[in-house]
Amino acid sequence: HVISTMPLTLLVKGLGDLPAEVQHGVEQLRFRNTILVYLNVDNADLFRDQWLYVHSPELGVGRVTNFRNWAPDLYGDLPTSILALEYWCYDEDPLWRESEEKLIERASSEIRSTGLIGSANILAGQVRRIRRCYPVYSQGYKKHLTPVVEHLRDYQNLQAIGRYGSFKYNNQDHS
């Protein structure tokens, strides 16, 4: 038995000759990337929430996670907070190719503009890029997904699971 969590599109492409309908379906399915910019902020009491979704057209960040509020025991006596600012984009977007320095500068400027960190100093930053993080539910995507999933049923010992493998947005709360 093979249990695959790799992106469904890559798995199916790797199976070799595909019927035209399946090939077309795979080509239509897309994933978005995530860029995580971690900032170490010199303040232990920034805001109460674990994460905040950002809906401001002036900002590129989509979500801010405050890890101090998620797992405060990890910090011990440290007087700082780690924030993760999430940016979502495609491979072809200029944001995906920005330098780490520029991304840290962007995230620092954006978080400061929200007022969430007040005048606290930003001590350091780090960037992580994650390709194909979120399946894109564009209009009509199920029409393209169905023949791909049906094709995989021909492989009796193969199970595609998880967010990537099932082309289904799920997270720990769903799981």
PDB file of C-alpha atoms in Angstrom:
ATOM      1  CA  HIS A   1       0.000   0.000   0.000  1.00  0.00           C
ATOM      2  CA  VAL A   2       1.116   3.525  -0.770  1.00  0.00           C
ATOM      3  CA  ILE A   3      -0.269   6.494   1.141  1.00  0.00           C
ATOM      4  CA  SER A   4       0.597   9.766  -0.556  1.00  0.00           C
ATOM      5  CA  THR A   5       0.370  13.240   0.920  1.00  0.00           C
ATOM      6  CA  MET A   6       2.145  14.907  -2.004  1.00  0.00           C
ATOM      7  CA  PRO A   7       0.198  17.424  -4.085  1.00  0.00           C
ATOM      8  CA  LEU A   8      -2.451  15.540  -6.038  1.00  0.00           C
ATOM      9  CA  THR A   9      -1.389  17.154  -9.300  1.00  0.00           C
ATOM     10  CA  LEU A  10       2.217  15.975  -8.956  1.00  0.00           C
ATOM     11  CA  LEU A  11       1.164  12.481  -7.933  1.00  0.00           C
ATOM     12  CA  VAL A  12      -1.123  12.022 -10.935  1.00  0.00           C
ATOM     13  CA  LYS A  13       1.411  13.494 -13.371  1.00  0.00           C
ATOM     14  CA  GLY A  14       3.955  10.999 -12.041  1.00  0.00           C
ATOM     15  CA  LEU A  15       1.747   8.017 -12.897  1.00  0.00           C
ATOM     16  CA  GLY A  16       2.632   8.197 -16.582  1.00  0.00           C
ATOM     17  CA  ASP A  17       0.260   8.237 -19.555  1.00  0.00           C
ATOM     18  CA  LEU A  18      -2.963   9.942 -18.590  1.00  0.00           C
ATOM     19  CA  PRO A  19      -6.296  10.018 -20.380  1.00  0.00           C
ATOM     20  CA  ALA A  20      -6.863  13.445 -21.974  1.00  0.00           C
ATOM     21  CA  GLU A  21      -9.644  14.364 -19.529  1.00  0.00           C
ATOM     22  CA  VAL A  22      -7.427  13.554 -16.529  1.00  0.00           C
ATOM     23  CA  GLN A  23      -4.456  15.449 -18.002  1.00  0.00           C
ATOM     24  CA  HIS A  24      -6.687  18.471 -18.613  1.00  0.00           C
ATOM     25  CA  GLY A  25      -8.084  18.261 -15.081  1.00  0.00           C
ATOM     26  CA  VAL A  26      -4.603  18.174 -13.534  1.00  0.00           C
ATOM     27  CA  GLU A  27      -3.550  21.180 -15.603  1.00  0.00           C
ATOM     28  CA  GLN A  28      -6.547  23.193 -14.353  1.00  0.00           C
ATOM     29  CA  LEU A  29      -5.992  22.551 -10.629  1.00  0.00           C
ATOM     30  CA  ARG A  30      -3.809  25.079  -8.847  1.00  0.00           C
ATOM     31  CA  PHE A  31      -2.259  25.569  -5.455  1.00  0.00           C
ATOM     32  CA  ARG A  32      -1.269  28.858  -3.804  1.00  0.00           C
ATOM     33  CA  ASN A  33       2.011  29.320  -2.017  1.00  0.00           C
ATOM     34  CA  THR A  34       2.555  30.736   1.450  1.00  0.00           C
ATOM     35  CA  ILE A  35       5.371  32.973   2.563  1.00  0.00           C
ATOM     36  CA  LEU A  36       5.815  33.056   6.331  1.00  0.00           C
ATOM     37  CA  VAL A  37       7.717  36.021   7.725  1.00  0.00           C
ATOM     38  CA  TYR A  38       8.612  35.478  11.369  1.00  0.00           C
ATOM     39  CA  LEU A  39       9.343  38.550  13.454  1.00  0.00           C
ATOM     40  CA  ASN A  40      10.816  38.522  16.953  1.00  0.00           C
ATOM     41  CA  VAL A  41       9.202  41.507  18.687  1.00  0.00           C
ATOM     42  CA  ASP A  42      10.589  42.926  21.924  1.00  0.00           C
ATOM     43  CA  ASN A  43       7.355  42.793  23.888  1.00  0.00           C
ATOM     44  CA  ALA A  44       5.654  39.926  25.740  1.00  0.00           C
ATOM     45  CA  ASP A  45       2.160  41.432  25.714  1.00  0.00           C
ATOM     46  CA  LEU A  46       1.211  42.558  22.218  1.00  0.00           C
ATOM     47  CA  PHE A  47      -2.411  41.452  21.723  1.00  0.00           C
ATOM     48  CA  ARG A  48      -4.655  38.710  23.155  1.00  0.00           C
ATOM     49  CA  ASP A  49      -5.460  36.752  20.005  1.00  0.00           C
ATOM     50  CA  GLN A  50      -3.588  33.683  18.771  1.00  0.00           C
ATOM     51  CA  TRP A  51      -4.134  34.710  15.176  1.00  0.00           C
ATOM     52  CA  LEU A  52      -5.785  37.523  13.307  1.00  0.00           C
ATOM     53  CA  TYR A  53      -7.036  37.554   9.727  1.00  0.00           C
ATOM     54  CA  VAL A  54      -6.251  40.799   7.962  1.00  0.00           C
ATOM     55  CA  HIS A  55      -8.760  42.228   5.468  1.00  0.00           C
ATOM     56  CA  SER A  56      -7.152  45.520   4.595  1.00  0.00           C
ATOM     57  CA  PRO A  57      -6.576  46.412   0.942  1.00  0.00           C
ATOM     58  CA  GLU A  58      -3.583  48.529   2.039  1.00  0.00           C
ATOM     59  CA  LEU A  59      -1.768  45.473   3.422  1.00  0.00           C
ATOM     60  CA  GLY A  60      -0.476  42.337   1.725  1.00  0.00           C
ATOM     61  CA  VAL A  61      -0.466  40.201   4.866  1.00  0.00           C
ATOM     62  CA  GLY A  62      -3.409  37.808   5.181  1.00  0.00           C
ATOM     63  CA  ARG A  63      -2.971  36.429   8.679  1.00  0.00           C
ATOM     64  CA  VAL A  64      -0.866  37.210  11.758  1.00  0.00           C
ATOM     65  CA  THR A  65      -0.114  34.476  14.295  1.00  0.00           C
ATOM     66  CA  ASN A  66       1.065  35.366  17.802  1.00  0.00           C
ATOM     67  CA  PHE A  67       2.879  32.270  19.057  1.00  0.00           C
ATOM     68  CA  ARG A  68       3.226  33.635  22.595  1.00  0.00           C
ATOM     69  CA  ASN A  69      -0.543  33.406  22.946  1.00  0.00           C
ATOM     70  CA  TRP A  70      -0.622  29.971  21.317  1.00  0.00           C
ATOM     71  CA  ALA A  71       1.972  28.315  23.568  1.00  0.00           C
ATOM     72  CA  PRO A  72       3.118  30.772  26.271  1.00  0.00           C
ATOM     73  CA  ASP A  73       5.034  28.104  28.215  1.00  0.00           C
ATOM     74  CA  LEU A  74       7.545  27.831  25.362  1.00  0.00           C
ATOM     75  CA  TYR A  75       8.821  31.315  26.134  1.00  0.00           C
ATOM     76  CA  GLY A  76       9.832  30.828  29.753  1.00  0.00           C
ATOM     77  CA  ASP A  77      11.234  34.139  30.989  1.00  0.00           C
ATOM     78  CA  LEU A  78      11.906  35.563  27.525  1.00  0.00           C
ATOM     79  CA  PRO A  79      10.376  39.048  27.177  1.00  0.00           C
ATOM     80  CA  THR A  80       9.692  38.758  23.434  1.00  0.00           C
ATOM     81  CA  SER A  81       6.960  37.501  21.119  1.00  0.00           C
ATOM     82  CA  ILE A  82       7.297  35.671  17.816  1.00  0.00           C
ATOM     83  CA  LEU A  83       4.785  36.766  15.195  1.00  0.00           C
ATOM     84  CA  ALA A  84       4.273  35.037  11.845  1.00  0.00           C
ATOM     85  CA  LEU A  85       2.896  37.152   9.033  1.00  0.00           C
ATOM     86  CA  GLU A  86       1.447  35.086   6.185  1.00  0.00           C
ATOM     87  CA  TYR A  87       1.472  36.161   2.569  1.00  0.00           C
ATOM     88  CA  TRP A  88      -0.234  34.105  -0.136  1.00  0.00           C
ATOM     89  CA  CYS A  89       0.814  34.106  -3.772  1.00  0.00           C
ATOM     90  CA  TYR A  90       1.535  32.040  -6.877  1.00  0.00           C
ATOM     91  CA  ASP A  91       4.932  31.038  -8.275  1.00  0.00           C
ATOM     92  CA  GLU A  92       4.665  33.699 -10.970  1.00  0.00           C
ATOM     93  CA  ASP A  93       3.879  36.564  -8.563  1.00  0.00           C
ATOM     94  CA  PRO A  94       6.723  39.026  -7.899  1.00  0.00           C
ATOM     95  CA  LEU A  95       6.171  38.591  -4.144  1.00  0.00           C
ATOM     96  CA  TRP A  96       7.277  34.925  -4.388  1.00  0.00           C
ATOM     97  CA  ARG A  97      10.668  36.026  -5.719  1.00  0.00           C
ATOM     98  CA  GLU A  98      11.287  38.911  -3.293  1.00  0.00           C
ATOM     99  CA  SER A  99      14.457  38.690  -1.235  1.00  0.00           C
ATOM    100  CA  GLU A 100      14.272  37.698   2.408  1.00  0.00           C
ATOM    101  CA  GLU A 101      15.467  41.154   3.414  1.00  0.00           C
ATOM    102  CA  LYS A 102      12.694  42.836   1.418  1.00  0.00           C
ATOM    103  CA  LEU A 103      10.067  40.457   2.844  1.00  0.00           C
ATOM    104  CA  ILE A 104      11.208  41.128   6.419  1.00  0.00           C
ATOM    105  CA  GLU A 105      11.156  44.866   5.695  1.00  0.00           C
ATOM    106  CA  ARG A 106       7.641  44.571   4.196  1.00  0.00           C
ATOM    107  CA  ALA A 107       6.317  42.535   7.147  1.00  0.00           C
ATOM    108  CA  SER A 108       7.912  44.876   9.689  1.00  0.00           C
ATOM    109  CA  SER A 109       6.397  47.911   8.029  1.00  0.00           C
ATOM    110  CA  GLU A 110       2.961  46.318   7.693  1.00  0.00           C
ATOM    111  CA  ILE A 111       2.759  45.036  11.282  1.00  0.00           C
ATOM    112  CA  ARG A 112       3.894  48.410  12.576  1.00  0.00           C
ATOM    113  CA  SER A 113       1.233  50.177  10.479  1.00  0.00           C
ATOM    114  CA  THR A 114      -1.514  48.095  12.119  1.00  0.00           C
ATOM    115  CA  GLY A 115      -0.661  49.412  15.583  1.00  0.00           C
ATOM    116  CA  LEU A 116      -0.554  45.834  16.919  1.00  0.00           C
ATOM    117  CA  ILE A 117       3.031  46.118  18.176  1.00  0.00           C
ATOM    118  CA  GLY A 118       2.975  49.742  19.295  1.00  0.00           C
ATOM    119  CA  SER A 119       6.507  51.105  19.498  1.00  0.00           C
ATOM    120  CA  ALA A 120       8.104  47.719  20.317  1.00  0.00           C
ATOM    121  CA  ASN A 121      11.389  46.983  18.573  1.00  0.00           C
ATOM    122  CA  ILE A 122      11.597  44.226  15.998  1.00  0.00           C
ATOM    123  CA  LEU A 123      14.722  42.303  16.948  1.00  0.00           C
ATOM    124  CA  ALA A 124      15.013  39.839  14.075  1.00  0.00           C
ATOM    125  CA  GLY A 125      13.182  38.272  11.183  1.00  0.00           C
ATOM    126  CA  GLN A 126      13.197  35.027   9.234  1.00  0.00           C
ATOM    127  CA  VAL A 127      11.424  33.854   6.087  1.00  0.00           C
ATOM    128  CA  ARG A 128      10.041  30.453   5.080  1.00  0.00           C
ATOM    129  CA  ARG A 129       8.469  29.773   1.698  1.00  0.00           C
ATOM    130  CA  ILE A 130       5.999  26.897   1.286  1.00  0.00           C
ATOM    131  CA  ARG A 131       4.996  25.926  -2.238  1.00  0.00           C
ATOM    132  CA  ARG A 132       1.558  24.542  -3.064  1.00  0.00           C
ATOM    133  CA  CYS A 133       0.243  25.197   0.411  1.00  0.00           C
ATOM    134  CA  TYR A 134      -3.432  25.793  -0.333  1.00  0.00           C
ATOM    135  CA  PRO A 135      -5.648  24.229  -3.005  1.00  0.00           C
ATOM    136  CA  VAL A 136      -7.416  26.909  -5.024  1.00  0.00           C
ATOM    137  CA  TYR A 137     -11.164  26.514  -5.179  1.00  0.00           C
ATOM    138  CA  SER A 138     -11.734  28.433  -8.384  1.00  0.00           C
ATOM    139  CA  GLN A 139     -15.145  28.394 -10.015  1.00  0.00           C
ATOM    140  CA  GLY A 140     -15.683  24.975 -11.628  1.00  0.00           C
ATOM    141  CA  TYR A 141     -12.700  23.314  -9.937  1.00  0.00           C
ATOM    142  CA  LYS A 142     -14.768  20.239  -8.964  1.00  0.00           C
ATOM    143  CA  LYS A 143     -15.454  19.581 -12.649  1.00  0.00           C
ATOM    144  CA  HIS A 144     -11.669  19.286 -13.138  1.00  0.00           C
ATOM    145  CA  LEU A 145     -11.027  17.436  -9.882  1.00  0.00           C
ATOM    146  CA  THR A 146     -13.608  14.668 -10.433  1.00  0.00           C
ATOM    147  CA  PRO A 147     -11.884  12.855 -13.345  1.00  0.00           C
ATOM    148  CA  VAL A 148      -8.551  13.057 -11.509  1.00  0.00           C
ATOM    149  CA  VAL A 149      -9.990  11.447  -8.371  1.00  0.00           C
ATOM    150  CA  GLU A 150     -11.823   8.819 -10.414  1.00  0.00           C
ATOM    151  CA  HIS A 151      -8.594   7.979 -12.240  1.00  0.00           C
ATOM    152  CA  LEU A 152      -6.819   7.378  -8.930  1.00  0.00           C
ATOM    153  CA  ARG A 153      -9.476   4.828  -7.962  1.00  0.00           C
ATOM    154  CA  ASP A 154      -7.970   2.535 -10.631  1.00  0.00           C
ATOM    155  CA  TYR A 155      -4.930   2.141  -8.355  1.00  0.00           C
ATOM    156  CA  GLN A 156      -6.203  -0.166  -5.631  1.00  0.00           C
ATOM    157  CA  ASN A 157      -3.207   0.168  -3.319  1.00  0.00           C
ATOM    158  CA  LEU A 158      -2.838   3.936  -3.569  1.00  0.00           C
ATOM    159  CA  GLN A 159      -4.442   6.413  -1.173  1.00  0.00           C
ATOM    160  CA  ALA A 160      -4.047  10.158  -1.618  1.00  0.00           C
ATOM    161  CA  ILE A 161      -4.710  11.956   1.664  1.00  0.00           C
ATOM    162  CA  GLY A 162      -4.352  15.309   3.390  1.00  0.00           C
ATOM    163  CA  ARG A 163      -4.670  18.852   2.153  1.00  0.00           C
ATOM    164  CA  TYR A 164      -2.287  18.285  -0.743  1.00  0.00           C
ATOM    165  CA  GLY A 165      -3.243  14.751  -1.679  1.00  0.00           C
ATOM    166  CA  SER A 166      -6.997  15.214  -1.608  1.00  0.00           C
ATOM    167  CA  PHE A 167      -6.995  18.786  -2.953  1.00  0.00           C
ATOM    168  CA  LYS A 168      -9.058  19.745   0.061  1.00  0.00           C
ATOM    169  CA  TYR A 169      -8.280  22.534   2.459  1.00  0.00           C
ATOM    170  CA  ASN A 170      -8.161  20.982   5.866  1.00  0.00           C
ATOM    171  CA  ASN A 171      -6.241  21.879   8.980  1.00  0.00           C
ATOM    172  CA  GLN A 172      -5.720  20.466  12.437  1.00  0.00           C
ATOM    173  CA  ASP A 173      -9.154  21.664  13.551  1.00  0.00           C
ATOM    174  CA  HIS A 174     -10.804  19.675  10.713  1.00  0.00           C
ATOM    175  CA  SER A 175      -8.573  16.651  11.255  1.00  0.00           C
TER     176      SER A 175
END
